[in-house]
XYZ file of C-alpha atoms in Angstrom:
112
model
C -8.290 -26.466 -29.249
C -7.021 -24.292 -32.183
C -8.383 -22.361 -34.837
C -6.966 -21.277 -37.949
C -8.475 -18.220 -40.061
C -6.687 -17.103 -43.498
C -6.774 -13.288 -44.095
C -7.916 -11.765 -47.497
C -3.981 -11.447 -47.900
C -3.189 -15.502 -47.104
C -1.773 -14.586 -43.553
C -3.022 -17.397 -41.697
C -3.597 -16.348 -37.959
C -3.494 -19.714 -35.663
C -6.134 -19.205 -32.470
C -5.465 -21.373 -29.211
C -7.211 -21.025 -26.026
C -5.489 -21.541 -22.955
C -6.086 -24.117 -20.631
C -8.093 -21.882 -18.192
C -9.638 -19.580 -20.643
C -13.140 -18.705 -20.226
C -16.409 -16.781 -21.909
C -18.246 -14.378 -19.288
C -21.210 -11.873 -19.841
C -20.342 -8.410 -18.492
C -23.003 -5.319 -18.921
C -20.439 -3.093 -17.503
C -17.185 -1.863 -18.223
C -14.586 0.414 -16.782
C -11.943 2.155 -18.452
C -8.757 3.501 -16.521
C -5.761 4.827 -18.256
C -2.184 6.139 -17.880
C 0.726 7.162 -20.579
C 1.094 3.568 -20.782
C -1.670 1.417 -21.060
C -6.053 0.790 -20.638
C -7.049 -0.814 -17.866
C -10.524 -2.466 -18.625
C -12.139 -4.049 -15.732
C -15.054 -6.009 -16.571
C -18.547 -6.612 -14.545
C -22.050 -7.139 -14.201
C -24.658 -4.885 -13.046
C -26.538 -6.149 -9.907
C -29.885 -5.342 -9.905
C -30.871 -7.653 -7.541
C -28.759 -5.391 -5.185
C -29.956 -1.839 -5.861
C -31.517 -0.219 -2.789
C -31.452 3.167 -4.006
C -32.670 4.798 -7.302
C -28.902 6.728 -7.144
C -26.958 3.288 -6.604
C -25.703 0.983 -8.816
C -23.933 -2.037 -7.132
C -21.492 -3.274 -9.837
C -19.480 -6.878 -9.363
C -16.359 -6.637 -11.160
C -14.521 -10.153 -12.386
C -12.137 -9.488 -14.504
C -9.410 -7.094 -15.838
C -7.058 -6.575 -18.770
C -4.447 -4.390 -19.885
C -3.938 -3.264 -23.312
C -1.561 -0.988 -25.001
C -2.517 2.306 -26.425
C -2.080 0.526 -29.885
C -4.051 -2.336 -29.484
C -6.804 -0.226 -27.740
C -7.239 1.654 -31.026
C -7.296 -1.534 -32.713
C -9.856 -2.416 -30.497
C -11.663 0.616 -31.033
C -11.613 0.148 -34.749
C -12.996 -2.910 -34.936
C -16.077 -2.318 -32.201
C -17.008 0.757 -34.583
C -16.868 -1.285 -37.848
C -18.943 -4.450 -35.678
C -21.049 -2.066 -34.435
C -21.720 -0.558 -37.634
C -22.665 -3.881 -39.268
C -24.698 -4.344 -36.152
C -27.015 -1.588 -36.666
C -27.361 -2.028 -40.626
C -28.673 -5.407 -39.439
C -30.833 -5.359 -36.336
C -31.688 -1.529 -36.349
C -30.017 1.460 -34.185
C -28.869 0.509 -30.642
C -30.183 2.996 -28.330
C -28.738 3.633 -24.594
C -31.637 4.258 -22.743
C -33.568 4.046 -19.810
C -33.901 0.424 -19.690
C -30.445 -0.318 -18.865
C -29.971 1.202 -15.288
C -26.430 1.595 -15.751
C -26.975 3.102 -19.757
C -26.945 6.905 -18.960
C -24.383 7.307 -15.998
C -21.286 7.852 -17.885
C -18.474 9.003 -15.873
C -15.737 11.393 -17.595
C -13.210 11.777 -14.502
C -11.036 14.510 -14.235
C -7.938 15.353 -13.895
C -4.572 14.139 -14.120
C -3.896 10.765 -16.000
C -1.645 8.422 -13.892
């Protein structure tokens, strides 16, 4: 199955899923880095798992490389989506609710 969007400058971009492509839900993701790529590793939070108030038990299905570029091309367009987002539905607001909102890891240390 293909798709076929025209730009506002007539570049037409053709869209074609491969045969095993697939759409998951993931609530978590995990960034890792080195001079020459993001590594995004993709999961869901299972809460059905949590024995601890300090434990998060997180089952990771997929990961994907990008290059530095096309990470800052990504990061472009999740700030201008998320923009529209928020003019629409209202601020998004990383809270308490989510169990995995407010533990935000910055590791240290050398980048590999």
């Amino acid at each position: 199955m293909s798709q076929t969007i025209t730009q506002s400058d007539n570049t037409k971009i053709t869209l074609t899923k491969t045969a095993d492509y697939r759409d998951s839900y993931a609530n978590s993701v995990q960034i890792r880095l080195s001079i020459w790529d993001f590594f995004l590793v993709f999961g869901t939070v299972d809460t059905d798992a949590q024995q601890a108030p300090d434990q998060i038990q997180i089952t990771n299905f997929q990961g994907i490389y990008l290059s530095p570029q096309q990470a800052k091309a990504l990061q472009n367009v999740l700030t201008n989506n998320i923009a529209q987002y928020e003019k629409t539905f209202g601020s998004i607001s990383l809270d308490a609710t989510n169990p995995a909102a407010q533990r935000f890891v910055i590791p240290s240390g050398p980048v590999h």
